[in-house]
């Protein structure tokens, strides 16, 4: 299986690129951010809990997102692999993902990290907020807080995957098409190098 973790700070363009990648490689796209926003839109109990945290720029509890992913992985389907977008976001989530995939006799193939400057991240999120209607995109203090939470809780996953030789930094500044090409070439060259592993 080809299981990709698309990684990077908020505003790095994970959602945009995930869309292309899932299409190019025929992967099932799983975005915890999208799944949580669906819960919020449906006004479920989980949605209410998530909304309160997300609008403050906090992470949703590990147990919540892990069970959401667990549910999706349980669904029987024939796919060449999964594209995880916005998950894992903590070391605990990464360990849980490893365990879940192991149950399905699989593993994370590659972690692709979109590299974008902090100033550019803030600009992009703020601009997105003007049209997205996302409460967490409008307020500058919340945006800054999300980046701090990323540095504090999520960035440690870089060494988690680096120590397993799965970490691939990708230039995340440039046009959407350039970045998409970068990602695609990186995956293809990894596939060529490790055909027997992936
Ligand atoms: P972005 O990457 O731009 O922050 P996402 O859609 O990935 O956007 O996530 C939006 C918010 O949803 C996050 O700030 C966080 O509060 C919550 N969230 C998404 N995925 C997770 C996760 N894996 N663990 C905890 N919280 C999450």
PDB file of C-alpha atoms and ligand atoms in Angstrom:
ATOM      1  CA  UNK A   1       0.000   0.000   0.000  1.00  0.00           C
ATOM      2  CA  UNK A   2       1.017   3.597  -0.479  1.00  0.00           C
ATOM      3  CA  UNK A   3       0.132   5.492   2.692  1.00  0.00           C
ATOM      4  CA  UNK A   4       1.136   9.140   2.628  1.00  0.00           C
ATOM      5  CA  UNK A   5       1.185  11.572   5.528  1.00  0.00           C
ATOM      6  CA  UNK A   6       0.888  15.115   4.188  1.00  0.00           C
ATOM      7  CA  UNK A   7       2.393  17.289   6.858  1.00  0.00           C
ATOM      8  CA  UNK A   8       3.123  20.931   7.559  1.00  0.00           C
ATOM      9  CA  UNK A   9       2.056  23.929   9.607  1.00  0.00           C
ATOM     10  CA  UNK A  10      -1.440  25.436   9.319  1.00  0.00           C
ATOM     11  CA  UNK A  11      -1.708  27.299   6.034  1.00  0.00           C
ATOM     12  CA  UNK A  12       1.024  25.242   4.342  1.00  0.00           C
ATOM     13  CA  UNK A  13      -1.423  24.138   1.649  1.00  0.00           C
ATOM     14  CA  UNK A  14      -2.049  20.573   2.753  1.00  0.00           C
ATOM     15  CA  UNK A  15      -5.723  20.567   1.765  1.00  0.00           C
ATOM     16  CA  UNK A  16      -5.052  21.997  -1.695  1.00  0.00           C
ATOM     17  CA  UNK A  17      -2.223  19.581  -2.436  1.00  0.00           C
ATOM     18  CA  UNK A  18      -4.015  16.604  -0.882  1.00  0.00           C
ATOM     19  CA  UNK A  19      -6.716  16.992  -3.481  1.00  0.00           C
ATOM     20  CA  UNK A  20      -4.200  16.655  -6.365  1.00  0.00           C
ATOM     21  CA  UNK A  21      -2.191  13.896  -4.720  1.00  0.00           C
ATOM     22  CA  UNK A  22      -5.210  11.740  -3.933  1.00  0.00           C
ATOM     23  CA  UNK A  23      -6.235  12.000  -7.593  1.00  0.00           C
ATOM     24  CA  UNK A  24      -2.796  11.357  -9.054  1.00  0.00           C
ATOM     25  CA  UNK A  25      -2.114   8.296  -6.939  1.00  0.00           C
ATOM     26  CA  UNK A  26      -5.690   7.042  -6.501  1.00  0.00           C
ATOM     27  CA  UNK A  27      -5.622   7.346  -2.726  1.00  0.00           C
ATOM     28  CA  UNK A  28      -8.451   7.690  -0.221  1.00  0.00           C
ATOM     29  CA  UNK A  29      -8.104  11.211   1.225  1.00  0.00           C
ATOM     30  CA  UNK A  30      -8.649  11.455   4.985  1.00  0.00           C
ATOM     31  CA  UNK A  31      -8.556  14.978   6.423  1.00  0.00           C
ATOM     32  CA  UNK A  32      -9.275  15.229  10.147  1.00  0.00           C
ATOM     33  CA  UNK A  33      -9.921  18.966   9.710  1.00  0.00           C
ATOM     34  CA  UNK A  34     -12.618  18.237   7.093  1.00  0.00           C
ATOM     35  CA  UNK A  35     -14.104  15.420   9.179  1.00  0.00           C
ATOM     36  CA  UNK A  36     -14.307  17.733  12.198  1.00  0.00           C
ATOM     37  CA  UNK A  37     -15.844  20.545  10.159  1.00  0.00           C
ATOM     38  CA  UNK A  38     -18.475  18.083   8.896  1.00  0.00           C
ATOM     39  CA  UNK A  39     -19.337  17.291  12.519  1.00  0.00           C
ATOM     40  CA  UNK A  40     -19.570  21.019  13.278  1.00  0.00           C
ATOM     41  CA  UNK A  41     -21.859  21.584  10.276  1.00  0.00           C
ATOM     42  CA  UNK A  42     -24.090  18.701  11.401  1.00  0.00           C
ATOM     43  CA  UNK A  43     -24.134  20.193  14.916  1.00  0.00           C
ATOM     44  CA  UNK A  44     -23.368  16.862  16.586  1.00  0.00           C
ATOM     45  CA  UNK A  45     -22.063  16.639  20.181  1.00  0.00           C
ATOM     46  CA  UNK A  46     -18.615  15.952  18.802  1.00  0.00           C
ATOM     47  CA  UNK A  47     -19.027  18.944  16.496  1.00  0.00           C
ATOM     48  CA  UNK A  48     -19.865  21.219  19.411  1.00  0.00           C
ATOM     49  CA  UNK A  49     -16.806  20.084  21.343  1.00  0.00           C
ATOM     50  CA  UNK A  50     -14.600  20.461  18.261  1.00  0.00           C
ATOM     51  CA  UNK A  51     -15.965  23.903  17.414  1.00  0.00           C
ATOM     52  CA  UNK A  52     -15.123  25.305  20.841  1.00  0.00           C
ATOM     53  CA  UNK A  53     -11.522  24.101  20.558  1.00  0.00           C
ATOM     54  CA  UNK A  54     -10.905  24.796  16.870  1.00  0.00           C
ATOM     55  CA  UNK A  55     -12.145  28.384  17.053  1.00  0.00           C
ATOM     56  CA  UNK A  56      -9.600  29.017  19.827  1.00  0.00           C
ATOM     57  CA  UNK A  57      -6.828  27.456  17.762  1.00  0.00           C
ATOM     58  CA  UNK A  58      -6.471  24.468  20.105  1.00  0.00           C
ATOM     59  CA  UNK A  59      -6.160  20.856  19.051  1.00  0.00           C
ATOM     60  CA  UNK A  60      -9.076  18.471  19.441  1.00  0.00           C
ATOM     61  CA  UNK A  61      -8.265  15.636  21.918  1.00  0.00           C
ATOM     62  CA  UNK A  62      -6.167  12.792  20.523  1.00  0.00           C
ATOM     63  CA  UNK A  63      -8.797  10.180  21.429  1.00  0.00           C
ATOM     64  CA  UNK A  64     -11.402  11.980  19.285  1.00  0.00           C
ATOM     65  CA  UNK A  65      -9.365  12.205  16.092  1.00  0.00           C
ATOM     66  CA  UNK A  66      -7.870   8.746  16.550  1.00  0.00           C
ATOM     67  CA  UNK A  67     -11.323   7.143  16.729  1.00  0.00           C
ATOM     68  CA  UNK A  68     -12.443   9.126  13.679  1.00  0.00           C
ATOM     69  CA  UNK A  69      -9.509   7.707  11.705  1.00  0.00           C
ATOM     70  CA  UNK A  70     -10.017   4.239  13.155  1.00  0.00           C
ATOM     71  CA  UNK A  71     -13.632   4.265  11.910  1.00  0.00           C
ATOM     72  CA  UNK A  72     -12.555   5.282   8.398  1.00  0.00           C
ATOM     73  CA  UNK A  73      -9.842   2.623   8.228  1.00  0.00           C
ATOM     74  CA  UNK A  74     -12.298  -0.063   9.336  1.00  0.00           C
ATOM     75  CA  UNK A  75     -14.537   0.481   6.322  1.00  0.00           C
ATOM     76  CA  UNK A  76     -13.834  -2.354   3.923  1.00  0.00           C
ATOM     77  CA  UNK A  77     -12.680  -0.925   0.605  1.00  0.00           C
ATOM     78  CA  UNK A  78     -10.237  -1.670  -2.106  1.00  0.00           C
ATOM     79  CA  UNK A  79      -7.723   1.122  -2.331  1.00  0.00           C
ATOM     80  CA  UNK A  80      -4.059   1.371  -3.169  1.00  0.00           C
ATOM     81  CA  UNK A  81      -3.594   3.481  -0.071  1.00  0.00           C
ATOM     82  CA  UNK A  82      -4.550   6.434   2.112  1.00  0.00           C
ATOM     83  CA  UNK A  83      -3.569  10.056   2.153  1.00  0.00           C
ATOM     84  CA  UNK A  84      -3.586  11.438   5.687  1.00  0.00           C
ATOM     85  CA  UNK A  85      -4.008  15.214   5.760  1.00  0.00           C
ATOM     86  CA  UNK A  86      -3.780  17.070   9.080  1.00  0.00           C
ATOM     87  CA  UNK A  87      -3.274  13.775  10.882  1.00  0.00           C
ATOM     88  CA  UNK A  88      -1.235  12.795  12.844  1.00  0.00           C
ATOM     89  CA  UNK A  89      -0.690  16.056  14.706  1.00  0.00           C
ATOM     90  CA  UNK A  90       0.861  14.717  17.928  1.00  0.00           C
ATOM     91  CA  UNK A  91       3.316  11.935  18.712  1.00  0.00           C
ATOM     92  CA  UNK A  92       0.488  10.019  20.379  1.00  0.00           C
ATOM     93  CA  UNK A  93      -1.567  10.224  17.182  1.00  0.00           C
ATOM     94  CA  UNK A  94       1.409   9.025  15.121  1.00  0.00           C
ATOM     95  CA  UNK A  95       1.872   6.029  17.410  1.00  0.00           C
ATOM     96  CA  UNK A  96      -1.853   5.254  17.202  1.00  0.00           C
ATOM     97  CA  UNK A  97      -1.746   5.480  13.402  1.00  0.00           C
ATOM     98  CA  UNK A  98       1.181   3.040  13.295  1.00  0.00           C
ATOM     99  CA  UNK A  99      -0.793   0.591  15.415  1.00  0.00           C
ATOM    100  CA  UNK A 100      -3.968   0.958  13.341  1.00  0.00           C
ATOM    101  CA  UNK A 101      -2.116   0.438  10.068  1.00  0.00           C
ATOM    102  CA  UNK A 102      -0.270  -2.545  11.528  1.00  0.00           C
ATOM    103  CA  UNK A 103      -3.654  -4.139  12.251  1.00  0.00           C
ATOM    104  CA  UNK A 104      -4.356  -3.783   8.537  1.00  0.00           C
ATOM    105  CA  UNK A 105      -0.920  -5.248   7.738  1.00  0.00           C
ATOM    106  CA  UNK A 106       0.273  -1.903   6.481  1.00  0.00           C
ATOM    107  CA  UNK A 107       2.340   1.136   7.515  1.00  0.00           C
ATOM    108  CA  UNK A 108       3.086   4.770   6.749  1.00  0.00           C
ATOM    109  CA  UNK A 109       5.145   4.841   3.554  1.00  0.00           C
ATOM    110  CA  UNK A 110       6.254   8.465   3.474  1.00  0.00           C
ATOM    111  CA  UNK A 111       5.798  11.716   5.375  1.00  0.00           C
ATOM    112  CA  UNK A 112       5.860  14.756   3.106  1.00  0.00           C
ATOM    113  CA  UNK A 113       6.370  18.032   4.932  1.00  0.00           C
ATOM    114  CA  UNK A 114       5.437  21.276   3.185  1.00  0.00           C
ATOM    115  CA  UNK A 115       7.952  23.956   4.161  1.00  0.00           C
ATOM    116  CA  UNK A 116       6.531  27.507   4.289  1.00  0.00           C
ATOM    117  CA  UNK A 117       7.786  30.662   6.095  1.00  0.00           C
ATOM    118  CA  UNK A 118       5.799  31.862   9.081  1.00  0.00           C
ATOM    119  CA  UNK A 119       5.032  35.232   7.452  1.00  0.00           C
ATOM    120  CA  UNK A 120       3.627  33.519   4.360  1.00  0.00           C
ATOM    121  CA  UNK A 121       1.554  31.142   6.530  1.00  0.00           C
ATOM    122  CA  UNK A 122      -0.077  34.029   8.353  1.00  0.00           C
ATOM    123  CA  UNK A 123      -0.765  35.847   5.056  1.00  0.00           C
ATOM    124  CA  UNK A 124      -2.329  32.764   3.481  1.00  0.00           C
ATOM    125  CA  UNK A 125      -4.527  31.878   6.453  1.00  0.00           C
ATOM    126  CA  UNK A 126      -5.683  35.457   6.859  1.00  0.00           C
ATOM    127  CA  UNK A 127      -6.579  35.678   3.164  1.00  0.00           C
ATOM    128  CA  UNK A 128      -8.386  32.335   3.321  1.00  0.00           C
ATOM    129  CA  UNK A 129     -10.336  33.646   6.312  1.00  0.00           C
ATOM    130  CA  UNK A 130     -11.793  36.464   4.235  1.00  0.00           C
ATOM    131  CA  UNK A 131     -13.736  33.889   2.212  1.00  0.00           C
ATOM    132  CA  UNK A 132     -13.642  30.558   4.090  1.00  0.00           C
ATOM    133  CA  UNK A 133     -15.932  31.560   6.931  1.00  0.00           C
ATOM    134  CA  UNK A 134     -13.629  29.586   9.259  1.00  0.00           C
ATOM    135  CA  UNK A 135     -13.598  31.179  12.714  1.00  0.00           C
ATOM    136  CA  UNK A 136     -10.001  30.003  13.239  1.00  0.00           C
ATOM    137  CA  UNK A 137      -8.815  31.869  10.121  1.00  0.00           C
ATOM    138  CA  UNK A 138     -10.015  35.369  10.910  1.00  0.00           C
ATOM    139  CA  UNK A 139      -8.337  36.404  14.130  1.00  0.00           C
ATOM    140  CA  UNK A 140      -4.573  37.092  13.999  1.00  0.00           C
ATOM    141  CA  UNK A 141      -3.985  36.021  17.604  1.00  0.00           C
ATOM    142  CA  UNK A 142      -5.713  32.681  16.907  1.00  0.00           C
ATOM    143  CA  UNK A 143      -3.642  32.179  13.750  1.00  0.00           C
ATOM    144  CA  UNK A 144      -0.415  32.858  15.707  1.00  0.00           C
ATOM    145  CA  UNK A 145      -1.580  30.493  18.426  1.00  0.00           C
ATOM    146  CA  UNK A 146      -2.184  27.696  15.886  1.00  0.00           C
ATOM    147  CA  UNK A 147       1.371  28.132  14.619  1.00  0.00           C
ATOM    148  CA  UNK A 148       2.685  28.000  18.215  1.00  0.00           C
ATOM    149  CA  UNK A 149       0.674  24.826  18.873  1.00  0.00           C
ATOM    150  CA  UNK A 150       2.120  23.370  15.672  1.00  0.00           C
ATOM    151  CA  UNK A 151       5.693  24.139  16.775  1.00  0.00           C
ATOM    152  CA  UNK A 152       5.048  22.800  20.237  1.00  0.00           C
ATOM    153  CA  UNK A 153       3.001  19.632  19.638  1.00  0.00           C
ATOM    154  CA  UNK A 154       3.165  18.786  15.941  1.00  0.00           C
ATOM    155  CA  UNK A 155       6.683  19.661  14.777  1.00  0.00           C
ATOM    156  CA  UNK A 156       8.200  16.909  17.017  1.00  0.00           C
ATOM    157  CA  UNK A 157       6.741  14.454  14.495  1.00  0.00           C
ATOM    158  CA  UNK A 158       9.490  15.520  12.093  1.00  0.00           C
ATOM    159  CA  UNK A 159      12.077  13.649  14.157  1.00  0.00           C
ATOM    160  CA  UNK A 160       9.586  10.817  14.720  1.00  0.00           C
ATOM    161  CA  UNK A 161       9.448  10.159  10.964  1.00  0.00           C
ATOM    162  CA  UNK A 162      13.047  11.209  10.312  1.00  0.00           C
ATOM    163  CA  UNK A 163      14.273   8.438  12.595  1.00  0.00           C
ATOM    164  CA  UNK A 164      12.305   5.976  10.439  1.00  0.00           C
ATOM    165  CA  UNK A 165      13.778   7.472   7.213  1.00  0.00           C
ATOM    166  CA  UNK A 166      10.298   8.533   6.122  1.00  0.00           C
ATOM    167  CA  UNK A 167      10.662  12.298   6.358  1.00  0.00           C
ATOM    168  CA  UNK A 168      10.742  14.295   3.104  1.00  0.00           C
ATOM    169  CA  UNK A 169      10.752  18.101   3.296  1.00  0.00           C
ATOM    170  CA  UNK A 170       9.109  19.695   0.247  1.00  0.00           C
ATOM    171  CA  UNK A 171       9.402  23.339  -0.811  1.00  0.00           C
ATOM    172  CA  UNK A 172       5.930  24.705  -0.053  1.00  0.00           C
ATOM    173  CA  UNK A 173       6.404  28.193  -1.509  1.00  0.00           C
ATOM    174  CA  UNK A 174       5.712  28.721  -5.208  1.00  0.00           C
ATOM    175  CA  UNK A 175       2.708  28.159  -7.410  1.00  0.00           C
ATOM    176  CA  UNK A 176       0.181  25.443  -6.567  1.00  0.00           C
ATOM    177  CA  UNK A 177       1.203  23.594  -9.756  1.00  0.00           C
ATOM    178  CA  UNK A 178       4.929  23.762  -8.945  1.00  0.00           C
ATOM    179  CA  UNK A 179       4.380  22.360  -5.472  1.00  0.00           C
ATOM    180  CA  UNK A 180       2.083  19.637  -6.800  1.00  0.00           C
ATOM    181  CA  UNK A 181       4.795  18.617  -9.302  1.00  0.00           C
ATOM    182  CA  UNK A 182       7.414  18.613  -6.538  1.00  0.00           C
ATOM    183  CA  UNK A 183       5.293  16.302  -4.413  1.00  0.00           C
ATOM    184  CA  UNK A 184       4.500  14.000  -7.300  1.00  0.00           C
ATOM    185  CA  UNK A 185       8.139  13.670  -8.381  1.00  0.00           C
ATOM    186  CA  UNK A 186       9.299  13.027  -4.841  1.00  0.00           C
ATOM    187  CA  UNK A 187       6.765  10.233  -4.379  1.00  0.00           C
ATOM    188  CA  UNK A 188       7.557   8.715  -7.752  1.00  0.00           C
ATOM    189  CA  UNK A 189      11.284   8.716  -7.073  1.00  0.00           C
ATOM    190  CA  UNK A 190      10.745   7.132  -3.643  1.00  0.00           C
ATOM    191  CA  UNK A 191       8.516   4.504  -5.268  1.00  0.00           C
ATOM    192  CA  UNK A 192      11.252   3.722  -7.788  1.00  0.00           C
ATOM    193  CA  UNK A 193      13.939   3.481  -5.127  1.00  0.00           C
ATOM    194  CA  UNK A 194      11.954   1.310  -2.730  1.00  0.00           C
ATOM    195  CA  UNK A 195       9.544  -0.616  -4.939  1.00  0.00           C
ATOM    196  CA  UNK A 196       9.925  -3.638  -2.728  1.00  0.00           C
ATOM    197  CA  UNK A 197       9.233  -1.677   0.496  1.00  0.00           C
ATOM    198  CA  UNK A 198       6.177   0.382  -0.476  1.00  0.00           C
TER     199      UNK A 198
HETATM  200  P1  LIG B   1      -5.027  23.834   9.204  1.00  0.00           P
HETATM  201  O1  LIG B   1      -3.975  22.826   8.851  1.00  0.00           O
HETATM  202  O2  LIG B   1      -5.082  24.996   8.268  1.00  0.00           O
HETATM  203  O3  LIG B   1      -4.953  24.258  10.645  1.00  0.00           O
HETATM  204  P2  LIG B   1      -7.072  21.771   9.402  1.00  0.00           P
HETATM  205  O4  LIG B   1      -8.321  21.749   8.636  1.00  0.00           O
HETATM  206  O5  LIG B   1      -6.100  20.649   9.180  1.00  0.00           O
HETATM  207  O6  LIG B   1      -6.439  23.177   9.036  1.00  0.00           O
HETATM  208  O7  LIG B   1      -7.383  21.807  10.961  1.00  0.00           O
HETATM  209  C1  LIG B   1      -8.222  22.779  11.539  1.00  0.00           C
HETATM  210  C2  LIG B   1      -8.308  22.567  13.043  1.00  0.00           C
HETATM  211  O8  LIG B   1      -8.939  21.291  13.313  1.00  0.00           O
HETATM  212  C3  LIG B   1      -6.977  22.493  13.784  1.00  0.00           C
HETATM  213  O9  LIG B   1      -6.491  23.770  14.147  1.00  0.00           O
HETATM  214  C4  LIG B   1      -7.374  21.655  15.022  1.00  0.00           C
HETATM  215  O10 LIG B   1      -8.030  22.426  15.977  1.00  0.00           O
HETATM  216  C5  LIG B   1      -8.376  20.661  14.470  1.00  0.00           C
HETATM  217  N1  LIG B   1      -7.714  19.409  14.049  1.00  0.00           N
HETATM  218  C6  LIG B   1      -7.592  18.940  12.786  1.00  0.00           C
HETATM  219  N2  LIG B   1      -6.911  17.781  12.760  1.00  0.00           N
HETATM  220  C7  LIG B   1      -6.573  17.506  14.051  1.00  0.00           C
HETATM  221  C8  LIG B   1      -5.837  16.463  14.682  1.00  0.00           C
HETATM  222  N3  LIG B   1      -5.282  15.458  13.975  1.00  0.00           N
HETATM  223  N4  LIG B   1      -5.688  16.502  16.034  1.00  0.00           N
HETATM  224  C9  LIG B   1      -6.226  17.489  16.748  1.00  0.00           C
HETATM  225  N5  LIG B   1      -6.917  18.507  16.219  1.00  0.00           N
HETATM  226  C10 LIG B   1      -7.092  18.538  14.895  1.00  0.00           C
END
